Amino acid sequence: GRLVGAFTTLAGGAPLGMEGPAVYTGSAIATVVHRYWPRLDRASFHALLVAGAAAGIAAVFKAPAAGAIFAMEVPFRGRLAGERVLPALFGAGAGYLTMAAVEGVEPDLEVPLIEMTFDRSMWSLVLGLVVGVAAIGVIWLVASAERISKGSSPVVRAGLAGLALAGLYAIGRGLTGESLALTSGNSVIDWAVQPGHAIWLLVAVFALRAFGPTIAIAGGGVGGLFIPLMAAGAVIGRIFADAVDPQETALYVTVGAACMLGGGYAAPLTGVVFVAEYTGQASVIVPALVAMTMTRLVVRDRSVSPNQIS
């Protein structure tokens, strides 16, 4: 049922991500294996769940290292599950190799080549602070949406959410000429790297990308927030680049995406490694690590996932 809900949500254009269906699929397969293999004890079942979740993320996003780290880091808030290392590594590797055999190894999102320097890394510290403040607002919006999704009639909520998303789409299309308010967000990151956007337009697109997932969740949509968070962070990175150094737009867009993802999920390593693999830009790791430290200091123990274990 959750998978059907996720696929329906994404097919309808709601601005949510694919890690939800990826994790559901991996976990469902692990559950089926455990159910029909009664010799497996509870510890083995947990290992299967970890491997399944890691495999799903690694395969869907072509990010094996991030898939392994995700399975160890995201279920908890601010710490790693060390006992999950082997199943996470195996699941991520197996999932990635399976997908690579079908679709190849090219990254899903390409950004201009990024070169890491000392000055750029230091500016990334400031960007990390800015993204941290923005992440607090995004987390609050998601928490509010979760509360709304538990009340009133599901049919009424879904209908109102659909109308609201249609309105956001119309606004975004009118402002930019593109469908930036809907879909998971890759197109937003591509758009943020392009030159010639006014500051007011960037702020408007950030607002659209912050409220879009919130409305989808409030309406009962099923999906993840990986790429939606990255999209919002990318727009902030673009605003920061215009203020500091427009020549380094690709760097700050990518660092902003990593910080919003890691700060939003209270999973800093996942955010940095995922964005580096997803964009194929290993050089972003150092400035993103520096920036992520500041983001986490600002966000502290907040998270978009209420089910994480503190």
PDB file of C-alpha atoms in Angstrom:
ATOM      1  CA  GLY A   1       0.000   0.000   0.000  1.00  0.00           C
ATOM      2  CA  ARG A   2       2.807   2.405   0.834  1.00  0.00           C
ATOM      3  CA  LEU A   3       4.534   1.622  -2.460  1.00  0.00           C
ATOM      4  CA  VAL A   4       1.347   2.246  -4.434  1.00  0.00           C
ATOM      5  CA  GLY A   5       0.883   5.516  -2.558  1.00  0.00           C
ATOM      6  CA  ALA A   6       4.485   6.554  -3.275  1.00  0.00           C
ATOM      7  CA  PHE A   7       4.317   5.736  -6.976  1.00  0.00           C
ATOM      8  CA  THR A   8       0.970   7.526  -7.289  1.00  0.00           C
ATOM      9  CA  THR A   9       2.334  10.579  -5.484  1.00  0.00           C
ATOM     10  CA  LEU A  10       5.425  10.782  -7.685  1.00  0.00           C
ATOM     11  CA  ALA A  11       3.529  10.049 -10.892  1.00  0.00           C
ATOM     12  CA  GLY A  12       1.184  12.908 -10.050  1.00  0.00           C
ATOM     13  CA  GLY A  13       4.117  15.322  -9.972  1.00  0.00           C
ATOM     14  CA  ALA A  14       4.140  16.011  -6.235  1.00  0.00           C
ATOM     15  CA  PRO A  15       7.510  17.490  -5.153  1.00  0.00           C
ATOM     16  CA  LEU A  16       8.667  14.525  -3.077  1.00  0.00           C
ATOM     17  CA  GLY A  17      11.642  12.194  -3.582  1.00  0.00           C
ATOM     18  CA  MET A  18      12.276   8.579  -4.504  1.00  0.00           C
ATOM     19  CA  GLU A  19      14.136   7.397  -1.416  1.00  0.00           C
ATOM     20  CA  GLY A  20      10.813   6.537   0.204  1.00  0.00           C
ATOM     21  CA  PRO A  21       9.875   3.957  -2.446  1.00  0.00           C
ATOM     22  CA  ALA A  22      13.504   2.757  -2.544  1.00  0.00           C
ATOM     23  CA  VAL A  23      13.593   2.048   1.190  1.00  0.00           C
ATOM     24  CA  TYR A  24      10.074   0.562   1.173  1.00  0.00           C
ATOM     25  CA  THR A  25      11.069  -1.826  -1.620  1.00  0.00           C
ATOM     26  CA  GLY A  26      14.270  -2.950   0.083  1.00  0.00           C
ATOM     27  CA  SER A  27      12.553  -3.374   3.433  1.00  0.00           C
ATOM     28  CA  ALA A  28       9.603  -5.248   1.932  1.00  0.00           C
ATOM     29  CA  ILE A  29      11.903  -7.731   0.205  1.00  0.00           C
ATOM     30  CA  ALA A  30      13.830  -8.236   3.462  1.00  0.00           C
ATOM     31  CA  THR A  31      10.561  -8.882   5.298  1.00  0.00           C
ATOM     32  CA  VAL A  32       9.433 -11.457   2.738  1.00  0.00           C
ATOM     33  CA  VAL A  33      12.782 -13.274   2.935  1.00  0.00           C
ATOM     34  CA  HIS A  34      12.592 -13.366   6.735  1.00  0.00           C
ATOM     35  CA  ARG A  35       8.995 -14.565   6.717  1.00  0.00           C
ATOM     36  CA  TYR A  36       9.720 -17.526   4.448  1.00  0.00           C
ATOM     37  CA  TRP A  37      13.076 -18.368   6.008  1.00  0.00           C
ATOM     38  CA  PRO A  38      12.095 -19.044   9.640  1.00  0.00           C
ATOM     39  CA  ARG A  39      15.627 -19.973  10.716  1.00  0.00           C
ATOM     40  CA  LEU A  40      16.608 -16.304  10.667  1.00  0.00           C
ATOM     41  CA  ASP A  41      16.564 -14.744  14.145  1.00  0.00           C
ATOM     42  CA  ARG A  42      15.672 -11.151  15.003  1.00  0.00           C
ATOM     43  CA  ALA A  43      19.245  -9.910  14.605  1.00  0.00           C
ATOM     44  CA  SER A  44      19.395 -11.434  11.134  1.00  0.00           C
ATOM     45  CA  PHE A  45      16.104  -9.743  10.257  1.00  0.00           C
ATOM     46  CA  HIS A  46      17.537  -6.366  11.275  1.00  0.00           C
ATOM     47  CA  ALA A  47      20.608  -7.023   9.117  1.00  0.00           C
ATOM     48  CA  LEU A  48      18.329  -7.829   6.173  1.00  0.00           C
ATOM     49  CA  LEU A  49      16.389  -4.589   6.678  1.00  0.00           C
ATOM     50  CA  VAL A  50      19.613  -2.571   6.747  1.00  0.00           C
ATOM     51  CA  ALA A  51      20.944  -4.287   3.631  1.00  0.00           C
ATOM     52  CA  GLY A  52      17.628  -3.802   1.826  1.00  0.00           C
ATOM     53  CA  ALA A  53      17.414  -0.098   2.636  1.00  0.00           C
ATOM     54  CA  ALA A  54      21.054   0.471   1.634  1.00  0.00           C
ATOM     55  CA  ALA A  55      20.547  -1.439  -1.615  1.00  0.00           C
ATOM     56  CA  GLY A  56      17.454   0.597  -2.481  1.00  0.00           C
ATOM     57  CA  ILE A  57      19.192   3.956  -2.011  1.00  0.00           C
ATOM     58  CA  ALA A  58      22.377   2.837  -3.770  1.00  0.00           C
ATOM     59  CA  ALA A  59      20.459   1.512  -6.768  1.00  0.00           C
ATOM     60  CA  VAL A  60      17.908   4.290  -7.249  1.00  0.00           C
ATOM     61  CA  PHE A  61      20.402   7.155  -6.884  1.00  0.00           C
ATOM     62  CA  LYS A  62      23.566   5.378  -8.131  1.00  0.00           C
ATOM     63  CA  ALA A  63      25.219   6.296  -4.836  1.00  0.00           C
ATOM     64  CA  PRO A  64      26.699   3.187  -3.171  1.00  0.00           C
ATOM     65  CA  ALA A  65      28.694   4.906  -0.421  1.00  0.00           C
ATOM     66  CA  ALA A  66      25.768   7.153   0.439  1.00  0.00           C
ATOM     67  CA  GLY A  67      23.455   4.136   0.484  1.00  0.00           C
ATOM     68  CA  ALA A  68      25.637   2.401   3.067  1.00  0.00           C
ATOM     69  CA  ILE A  69      25.990   5.516   5.215  1.00  0.00           C
ATOM     70  CA  PHE A  70      22.267   6.233   4.919  1.00  0.00           C
ATOM     71  CA  ALA A  71      21.393   2.832   6.385  1.00  0.00           C
ATOM     72  CA  MET A  72      23.692   3.442   9.357  1.00  0.00           C
ATOM     73  CA  GLU A  73      22.985   7.129   9.967  1.00  0.00           C
ATOM     74  CA  VAL A  74      19.464   8.185   8.966  1.00  0.00           C
ATOM     75  CA  PRO A  75      17.521   5.902  11.382  1.00  0.00           C
ATOM     76  CA  PHE A  76      19.275   7.739  14.224  1.00  0.00           C
ATOM     77  CA  ARG A  77      19.549  11.423  15.012  1.00  0.00           C
ATOM     78  CA  GLY A  78      23.149  12.550  15.108  1.00  0.00           C
ATOM     79  CA  ARG A  79      24.913   9.185  15.448  1.00  0.00           C
ATOM     80  CA  LEU A  80      25.868   6.027  13.561  1.00  0.00           C
ATOM     81  CA  ALA A  81      24.856   2.413  14.129  1.00  0.00           C
ATOM     82  CA  GLY A  82      28.254   0.717  14.079  1.00  0.00           C
ATOM     83  CA  GLU A  83      26.848  -2.800  14.236  1.00  0.00           C
ATOM     84  CA  ARG A  84      25.183  -2.244  10.870  1.00  0.00           C
ATOM     85  CA  VAL A  85      28.381  -1.686   8.892  1.00  0.00           C
ATOM     86  CA  LEU A  86      28.663  -5.062   7.127  1.00  0.00           C
ATOM     87  CA  PRO A  87      25.023  -5.450   6.027  1.00  0.00           C
ATOM     88  CA  ALA A  88      24.954  -1.795   4.960  1.00  0.00           C
ATOM     89  CA  LEU A  89      28.127  -2.155   2.875  1.00  0.00           C
ATOM     90  CA  PHE A  90      26.997  -5.404   1.292  1.00  0.00           C
ATOM     91  CA  GLY A  91      23.491  -4.162   0.520  1.00  0.00           C
ATOM     92  CA  ALA A  92      24.746  -0.884  -0.985  1.00  0.00           C
ATOM     93  CA  GLY A  93      27.337  -2.620  -3.121  1.00  0.00           C
ATOM     94  CA  ALA A  94      24.928  -5.267  -4.367  1.00  0.00           C
ATOM     95  CA  GLY A  95      22.190  -2.752  -5.127  1.00  0.00           C
ATOM     96  CA  TYR A  96      24.529  -0.413  -6.989  1.00  0.00           C
ATOM     97  CA  LEU A  97      26.083  -3.187  -9.090  1.00  0.00           C
ATOM     98  CA  THR A  98      22.635  -4.470 -10.028  1.00  0.00           C
ATOM     99  CA  MET A  99      21.506  -1.060 -11.219  1.00  0.00           C
ATOM    100  CA  ALA A 100      24.840  -0.334 -12.926  1.00  0.00           C
ATOM    101  CA  ALA A 101      24.448  -3.508 -14.972  1.00  0.00           C
ATOM    102  CA  VAL A 102      21.153  -2.133 -16.296  1.00  0.00           C
ATOM    103  CA  GLU A 103      21.665   1.647 -16.571  1.00  0.00           C
ATOM    104  CA  GLY A 104      25.424   2.208 -16.419  1.00  0.00           C
ATOM    105  CA  VAL A 105      27.427   4.239 -13.918  1.00  0.00           C
ATOM    106  CA  GLU A 106      26.912   7.828 -15.096  1.00  0.00           C
ATOM    107  CA  PRO A 107      25.695  10.170 -12.312  1.00  0.00           C
ATOM    108  CA  ASP A 108      22.046  11.226 -12.478  1.00  0.00           C
ATOM    109  CA  LEU A 109      22.811  14.931 -12.082  1.00  0.00           C
ATOM    110  CA  GLU A 110      25.662  16.757 -13.797  1.00  0.00           C
ATOM    111  CA  VAL A 111      26.972  20.140 -12.666  1.00  0.00           C
ATOM    112  CA  PRO A 112      29.954  22.122 -13.974  1.00  0.00           C
ATOM    113  CA  LEU A 113      33.383  21.007 -12.775  1.00  0.00           C
ATOM    114  CA  ILE A 114      34.161  22.184  -9.240  1.00  0.00           C
ATOM    115  CA  GLU A 115      37.681  23.014  -8.044  1.00  0.00           C
ATOM    116  CA  MET A 116      38.305  23.110  -4.304  1.00  0.00           C
ATOM    117  CA  THR A 117      40.478  25.915  -2.853  1.00  0.00           C
ATOM    118  CA  PHE A 118      41.115  27.222   0.663  1.00  0.00           C
ATOM    119  CA  ASP A 119      39.184  30.475   0.106  1.00  0.00           C
ATOM    120  CA  ARG A 120      36.159  28.668  -1.276  1.00  0.00           C
ATOM    121  CA  SER A 121      36.114  26.290   1.662  1.00  0.00           C
ATOM    122  CA  MET A 122      36.186  29.191   4.102  1.00  0.00           C
ATOM    123  CA  TRP A 123      33.262  30.890   2.373  1.00  0.00           C
ATOM    124  CA  SER A 124      31.452  27.577   2.616  1.00  0.00           C
ATOM    125  CA  LEU A 125      31.518  28.001   6.409  1.00  0.00           C
ATOM    126  CA  VAL A 126      29.320  31.067   6.042  1.00  0.00           C
ATOM    127  CA  LEU A 127      27.053  29.274   3.597  1.00  0.00           C
ATOM    128  CA  GLY A 128      26.658  26.458   6.122  1.00  0.00           C
ATOM    129  CA  LEU A 129      25.363  28.955   8.681  1.00  0.00           C
ATOM    130  CA  VAL A 130      22.896  30.440   6.201  1.00  0.00           C
ATOM    131  CA  VAL A 131      21.589  27.028   5.148  1.00  0.00           C
ATOM    132  CA  GLY A 132      21.290  26.002   8.799  1.00  0.00           C
ATOM    133  CA  VAL A 133      18.946  28.886   9.520  1.00  0.00           C
ATOM    134  CA  ALA A 134      16.884  28.090   6.426  1.00  0.00           C
ATOM    135  CA  ALA A 135      16.813  24.397   7.353  1.00  0.00           C
ATOM    136  CA  ILE A 136      15.163  25.213  10.686  1.00  0.00           C
ATOM    137  CA  GLY A 137      12.310  26.853   8.796  1.00  0.00           C
ATOM    138  CA  VAL A 138      11.976  23.941   6.361  1.00  0.00           C
ATOM    139  CA  ILE A 139      11.956  21.435   9.242  1.00  0.00           C
ATOM    140  CA  TRP A 140       9.229  23.417  10.968  1.00  0.00           C
ATOM    141  CA  LEU A 141       7.142  23.416   7.795  1.00  0.00           C
ATOM    142  CA  VAL A 142       7.501  19.642   7.395  1.00  0.00           C
ATOM    143  CA  ALA A 143       6.592  19.066  11.056  1.00  0.00           C
ATOM    144  CA  SER A 144       3.503  21.236  10.619  1.00  0.00           C
ATOM    145  CA  ALA A 145       2.543  19.252   7.518  1.00  0.00           C
ATOM    146  CA  GLU A 146       2.914  15.980   9.430  1.00  0.00           C
ATOM    147  CA  ARG A 147       0.503  17.259  12.088  1.00  0.00           C
ATOM    148  CA  ILE A 148      -2.020  18.376   9.473  1.00  0.00           C
ATOM    149  CA  SER A 149      -1.821  15.008   7.694  1.00  0.00           C
ATOM    150  CA  LYS A 150      -3.124  13.250  10.828  1.00  0.00           C
ATOM    151  CA  GLY A 151      -6.366  15.201  11.011  1.00  0.00           C
ATOM    152  CA  SER A 152      -9.558  15.785   8.994  1.00  0.00           C
ATOM    153  CA  SER A 153     -10.776  13.717   6.059  1.00  0.00           C
ATOM    154  CA  PRO A 154      -8.063  12.210   3.803  1.00  0.00           C
ATOM    155  CA  VAL A 155     -10.201  12.935   0.742  1.00  0.00           C
ATOM    156  CA  VAL A 156     -10.606  16.583   1.714  1.00  0.00           C
ATOM    157  CA  ARG A 157      -6.901  16.967   2.463  1.00  0.00           C
ATOM    158  CA  ALA A 158      -5.871  15.324  -0.800  1.00  0.00           C
ATOM    159  CA  GLY A 159      -8.241  17.506  -2.801  1.00  0.00           C
ATOM    160  CA  LEU A 160      -7.110  20.727  -1.161  1.00  0.00           C
ATOM    161  CA  ALA A 161      -3.456  19.739  -1.524  1.00  0.00           C
ATOM    162  CA  GLY A 162      -3.985  19.012  -5.205  1.00  0.00           C
ATOM    163  CA  LEU A 163      -5.508  22.442  -5.759  1.00  0.00           C
ATOM    164  CA  ALA A 164      -2.710  24.117  -3.802  1.00  0.00           C
ATOM    165  CA  LEU A 165      -0.020  22.293  -5.786  1.00  0.00           C
ATOM    166  CA  ALA A 166      -1.744  23.284  -9.013  1.00  0.00           C
ATOM    167  CA  GLY A 167      -1.610  26.881  -7.824  1.00  0.00           C
ATOM    168  CA  LEU A 168       2.115  26.588  -7.020  1.00  0.00           C
ATOM    169  CA  TYR A 169       2.695  25.094 -10.457  1.00  0.00           C
ATOM    170  CA  ALA A 170       0.919  28.018 -12.125  1.00  0.00           C
ATOM    171  CA  ILE A 171       2.923  30.533 -10.110  1.00  0.00           C
ATOM    172  CA  GLY A 172       6.226  28.804 -10.837  1.00  0.00           C
ATOM    173  CA  ARG A 173       5.435  28.442 -14.518  1.00  0.00           C
ATOM    174  CA  GLY A 174       4.466  32.087 -14.745  1.00  0.00           C
ATOM    175  CA  LEU A 175       7.634  33.290 -13.006  1.00  0.00           C
ATOM    176  CA  THR A 176      10.203  31.047 -14.651  1.00  0.00           C
ATOM    177  CA  GLY A 177       8.570  29.480 -17.704  1.00  0.00           C
ATOM    178  CA  GLU A 178       9.512  26.053 -16.299  1.00  0.00           C
ATOM    179  CA  SER A 179       7.843  23.422 -14.110  1.00  0.00           C
ATOM    180  CA  LEU A 180      10.017  24.070 -11.064  1.00  0.00           C
ATOM    181  CA  ALA A 181       7.314  23.927  -8.394  1.00  0.00           C
ATOM    182  CA  LEU A 182       6.539  20.246  -8.987  1.00  0.00           C
ATOM    183  CA  THR A 183       8.630  17.065  -9.498  1.00  0.00           C
ATOM    184  CA  SER A 184      11.354  15.934  -7.101  1.00  0.00           C
ATOM    185  CA  GLY A 185      13.850  18.720  -7.827  1.00  0.00           C
ATOM    186  CA  ASN A 186      16.641  17.786 -10.255  1.00  0.00           C
ATOM    187  CA  SER A 187      15.367  20.413 -12.682  1.00  0.00           C
ATOM    188  CA  VAL A 188      15.583  23.029  -9.909  1.00  0.00           C
ATOM    189  CA  ILE A 189      19.263  22.245  -9.288  1.00  0.00           C
ATOM    190  CA  ASP A 190      19.978  22.490 -13.028  1.00  0.00           C
ATOM    191  CA  TRP A 191      18.108  25.794 -13.130  1.00  0.00           C
ATOM    192  CA  ALA A 192      19.959  27.181 -10.103  1.00  0.00           C
ATOM    193  CA  VAL A 193      23.333  26.678 -11.808  1.00  0.00           C
ATOM    194  CA  GLN A 194      22.270  28.653 -14.888  1.00  0.00           C
ATOM    195  CA  PRO A 195      23.226  32.370 -15.011  1.00  0.00           C
ATOM    196  CA  GLY A 196      20.937  35.350 -15.204  1.00  0.00           C
ATOM    197  CA  HIS A 197      18.434  34.812 -12.373  1.00  0.00           C
ATOM    198  CA  ALA A 198      17.348  37.833 -10.333  1.00  0.00           C
ATOM    199  CA  ILE A 199      17.591  37.609  -6.543  1.00  0.00           C
ATOM    200  CA  TRP A 200      13.841  38.092  -6.086  1.00  0.00           C
ATOM    201  CA  LEU A 201      13.179  35.241  -8.500  1.00  0.00           C
ATOM    202  CA  LEU A 202      15.555  32.938  -6.610  1.00  0.00           C
ATOM    203  CA  VAL A 203      13.801  33.769  -3.343  1.00  0.00           C
ATOM    204  CA  ALA A 204      10.432  33.065  -4.948  1.00  0.00           C
ATOM    205  CA  VAL A 205      11.612  29.677  -6.250  1.00  0.00           C
ATOM    206  CA  PHE A 206      12.987  28.791  -2.806  1.00  0.00           C
ATOM    207  CA  ALA A 207       9.576  29.573  -1.303  1.00  0.00           C
ATOM    208  CA  LEU A 208       7.874  27.396  -3.907  1.00  0.00           C
ATOM    209  CA  ARG A 209      10.272  24.530  -3.193  1.00  0.00           C
ATOM    210  CA  ALA A 210       9.816  24.887   0.568  1.00  0.00           C
ATOM    211  CA  PHE A 211       6.003  24.953   0.472  1.00  0.00           C
ATOM    212  CA  GLY A 212       5.570  22.337  -2.281  1.00  0.00           C
ATOM    213  CA  PRO A 213       6.724  19.281  -0.287  1.00  0.00           C
ATOM    214  CA  THR A 214       4.934  20.650   2.770  1.00  0.00           C
ATOM    215  CA  ILE A 215       1.627  20.751   0.913  1.00  0.00           C
ATOM    216  CA  ALA A 216       2.193  17.277  -0.560  1.00  0.00           C
ATOM    217  CA  ILE A 217       2.852  15.787   2.891  1.00  0.00           C
ATOM    218  CA  ALA A 218      -0.114  17.586   4.450  1.00  0.00           C
ATOM    219  CA  GLY A 219      -2.324  16.154   1.706  1.00  0.00           C
ATOM    220  CA  GLY A 220      -1.208  12.605   2.459  1.00  0.00           C
ATOM    221  CA  GLY A 221       1.444  12.231  -0.238  1.00  0.00           C
ATOM    222  CA  VAL A 222       3.963   9.411   0.204  1.00  0.00           C
ATOM    223  CA  GLY A 223       7.602   9.954  -0.674  1.00  0.00           C
ATOM    224  CA  GLY A 224      10.980  11.129   0.507  1.00  0.00           C
ATOM    225  CA  LEU A 225      12.668  14.471   0.959  1.00  0.00           C
ATOM    226  CA  PHE A 226      16.199  13.806  -0.318  1.00  0.00           C
ATOM    227  CA  ILE A 227      15.982  15.646  -3.633  1.00  0.00           C
ATOM    228  CA  PRO A 228      13.390  18.232  -2.466  1.00  0.00           C
ATOM    229  CA  LEU A 229      15.746  19.264   0.340  1.00  0.00           C
ATOM    230  CA  MET A 230      18.675  19.362  -2.071  1.00  0.00           C
ATOM    231  CA  ALA A 231      16.682  21.571  -4.448  1.00  0.00           C
ATOM    232  CA  ALA A 232      15.875  24.079  -1.700  1.00  0.00           C
ATOM    233  CA  GLY A 233      19.515  24.132  -0.560  1.00  0.00           C
ATOM    234  CA  ALA A 234      20.724  24.565  -4.137  1.00  0.00           C
ATOM    235  CA  VAL A 235      18.655  27.731  -4.545  1.00  0.00           C
ATOM    236  CA  ILE A 236      20.076  29.147  -1.302  1.00  0.00           C
ATOM    237  CA  GLY A 237      23.552  28.290  -2.560  1.00  0.00           C
ATOM    238  CA  ARG A 238      22.837  30.195  -5.765  1.00  0.00           C
ATOM    239  CA  ILE A 239      21.673  33.274  -3.818  1.00  0.00           C
ATOM    240  CA  PHE A 240      24.847  33.047  -1.723  1.00  0.00           C
ATOM    241  CA  ALA A 241      27.019  32.727  -4.839  1.00  0.00           C
ATOM    242  CA  ASP A 242      25.483  35.857  -6.370  1.00  0.00           C
ATOM    243  CA  ALA A 243      26.286  37.755  -3.174  1.00  0.00           C
ATOM    244  CA  VAL A 244      29.850  36.429  -2.747  1.00  0.00           C
ATOM    245  CA  ASP A 245      31.302  35.211  -6.054  1.00  0.00           C
ATOM    246  CA  PRO A 246      29.125  34.463  -9.113  1.00  0.00           C
ATOM    247  CA  GLN A 247      32.074  32.629 -10.676  1.00  0.00           C
ATOM    248  CA  GLU A 248      31.685  29.870  -8.092  1.00  0.00           C
ATOM    249  CA  THR A 249      27.969  29.237  -8.587  1.00  0.00           C
ATOM    250  CA  ALA A 250      28.359  25.481  -9.146  1.00  0.00           C
ATOM    251  CA  LEU A 251      30.346  25.054  -5.924  1.00  0.00           C
ATOM    252  CA  TYR A 252      27.953  26.933  -3.671  1.00  0.00           C
ATOM    253  CA  VAL A 253      24.856  25.409  -5.290  1.00  0.00           C
ATOM    254  CA  THR A 254      26.247  21.932  -4.625  1.00  0.00           C
ATOM    255  CA  VAL A 255      27.398  22.731  -1.077  1.00  0.00           C
ATOM    256  CA  GLY A 256      24.024  24.313  -0.308  1.00  0.00           C
ATOM    257  CA  ALA A 257      22.260  21.185  -1.540  1.00  0.00           C
ATOM    258  CA  ALA A 258      24.446  18.947   0.647  1.00  0.00           C
ATOM    259  CA  CYS A 259      23.956  21.081   3.756  1.00  0.00           C
ATOM    260  CA  MET A 260      20.176  21.278   3.427  1.00  0.00           C
ATOM    261  CA  LEU A 261      19.956  17.504   2.963  1.00  0.00           C
ATOM    262  CA  GLY A 262      22.299  16.662   5.852  1.00  0.00           C
ATOM    263  CA  GLY A 263      20.861  19.335   8.122  1.00  0.00           C
ATOM    264  CA  GLY A 264      17.275  18.441   7.341  1.00  0.00           C
ATOM    265  CA  TYR A 265      17.741  14.745   8.077  1.00  0.00           C
ATOM    266  CA  ALA A 266      20.265  15.190  10.928  1.00  0.00           C
ATOM    267  CA  ALA A 267      22.553  13.010   8.807  1.00  0.00           C
ATOM    268  CA  PRO A 268      25.639  15.065   7.880  1.00  0.00           C
ATOM    269  CA  LEU A 269      27.720  12.265   6.363  1.00  0.00           C
ATOM    270  CA  THR A 270      24.818  11.086   4.238  1.00  0.00           C
ATOM    271  CA  GLY A 271      24.280  14.620   2.936  1.00  0.00           C
ATOM    272  CA  VAL A 272      27.893  15.196   1.936  1.00  0.00           C
ATOM    273  CA  VAL A 273      28.574  11.789   0.403  1.00  0.00           C
ATOM    274  CA  PHE A 274      25.204  11.578  -1.331  1.00  0.00           C
ATOM    275  CA  VAL A 275      25.607  14.913  -3.111  1.00  0.00           C
ATOM    276  CA  ALA A 276      29.202  14.119  -4.097  1.00  0.00           C
ATOM    277  CA  GLU A 277      28.143  10.810  -5.662  1.00  0.00           C
ATOM    278  CA  TYR A 278      24.870  12.052  -7.111  1.00  0.00           C
ATOM    279  CA  THR A 279      26.632  14.879  -8.973  1.00  0.00           C
ATOM    280  CA  GLY A 280      29.889  13.042  -9.648  1.00  0.00           C
ATOM    281  CA  GLN A 281      31.839  15.872  -7.959  1.00  0.00           C
ATOM    282  CA  ALA A 282      34.257  14.430  -5.394  1.00  0.00           C
ATOM    283  CA  SER A 283      35.959  17.835  -5.052  1.00  0.00           C
ATOM    284  CA  VAL A 284      32.886  19.175  -3.235  1.00  0.00           C
ATOM    285  CA  ILE A 285      33.474  16.887  -0.240  1.00  0.00           C
ATOM    286  CA  VAL A 286      35.898  19.112   1.713  1.00  0.00           C
ATOM    287  CA  PRO A 287      33.972  22.423   1.455  1.00  0.00           C
ATOM    288  CA  ALA A 288      30.736  20.505   2.083  1.00  0.00           C
ATOM    289  CA  LEU A 289      32.156  18.892   5.228  1.00  0.00           C
ATOM    290  CA  VAL A 290      33.237  22.296   6.534  1.00  0.00           C
ATOM    291  CA  ALA A 291      29.882  23.860   5.723  1.00  0.00           C
ATOM    292  CA  MET A 292      27.953  20.890   7.124  1.00  0.00           C
ATOM    293  CA  THR A 293      29.612  21.326  10.505  1.00  0.00           C
ATOM    294  CA  MET A 294      28.183  24.830  10.773  1.00  0.00           C
ATOM    295  CA  THR A 295      24.769  23.703   9.523  1.00  0.00           C
ATOM    296  CA  ARG A 296      24.537  20.982  12.158  1.00  0.00           C
ATOM    297  CA  LEU A 297      25.605  23.389  14.915  1.00  0.00           C
ATOM    298  CA  VAL A 298      22.721  25.667  13.929  1.00  0.00           C
ATOM    299  CA  VAL A 299      20.090  22.964  13.368  1.00  0.00           C
ATOM    300  CA  ARG A 300      21.152  20.918  16.440  1.00  0.00           C
ATOM    301  CA  ASP A 301      18.767  17.998  17.108  1.00  0.00           C
ATOM    302  CA  ARG A 302      15.992  19.052  14.730  1.00  0.00           C
ATOM    303  CA  SER A 303      15.038  16.786  11.825  1.00  0.00           C
ATOM    304  CA  VAL A 304      12.371  16.365   9.147  1.00  0.00           C
ATOM    305  CA  SER A 305      12.012  12.722  10.242  1.00  0.00           C
ATOM    306  CA  PRO A 306      10.039  12.410  13.490  1.00  0.00           C
ATOM    307  CA  ASN A 307      10.758   8.663  13.747  1.00  0.00           C
ATOM    308  CA  GLN A 308      14.513   8.935  14.113  1.00  0.00           C
ATOM    309  CA  ILE A 309      15.956   7.562  17.357  1.00  0.00           C
ATOM    310  CA  SER A 310      17.695  10.291  19.371  1.00  0.00           C
TER     311      SER A 310
END
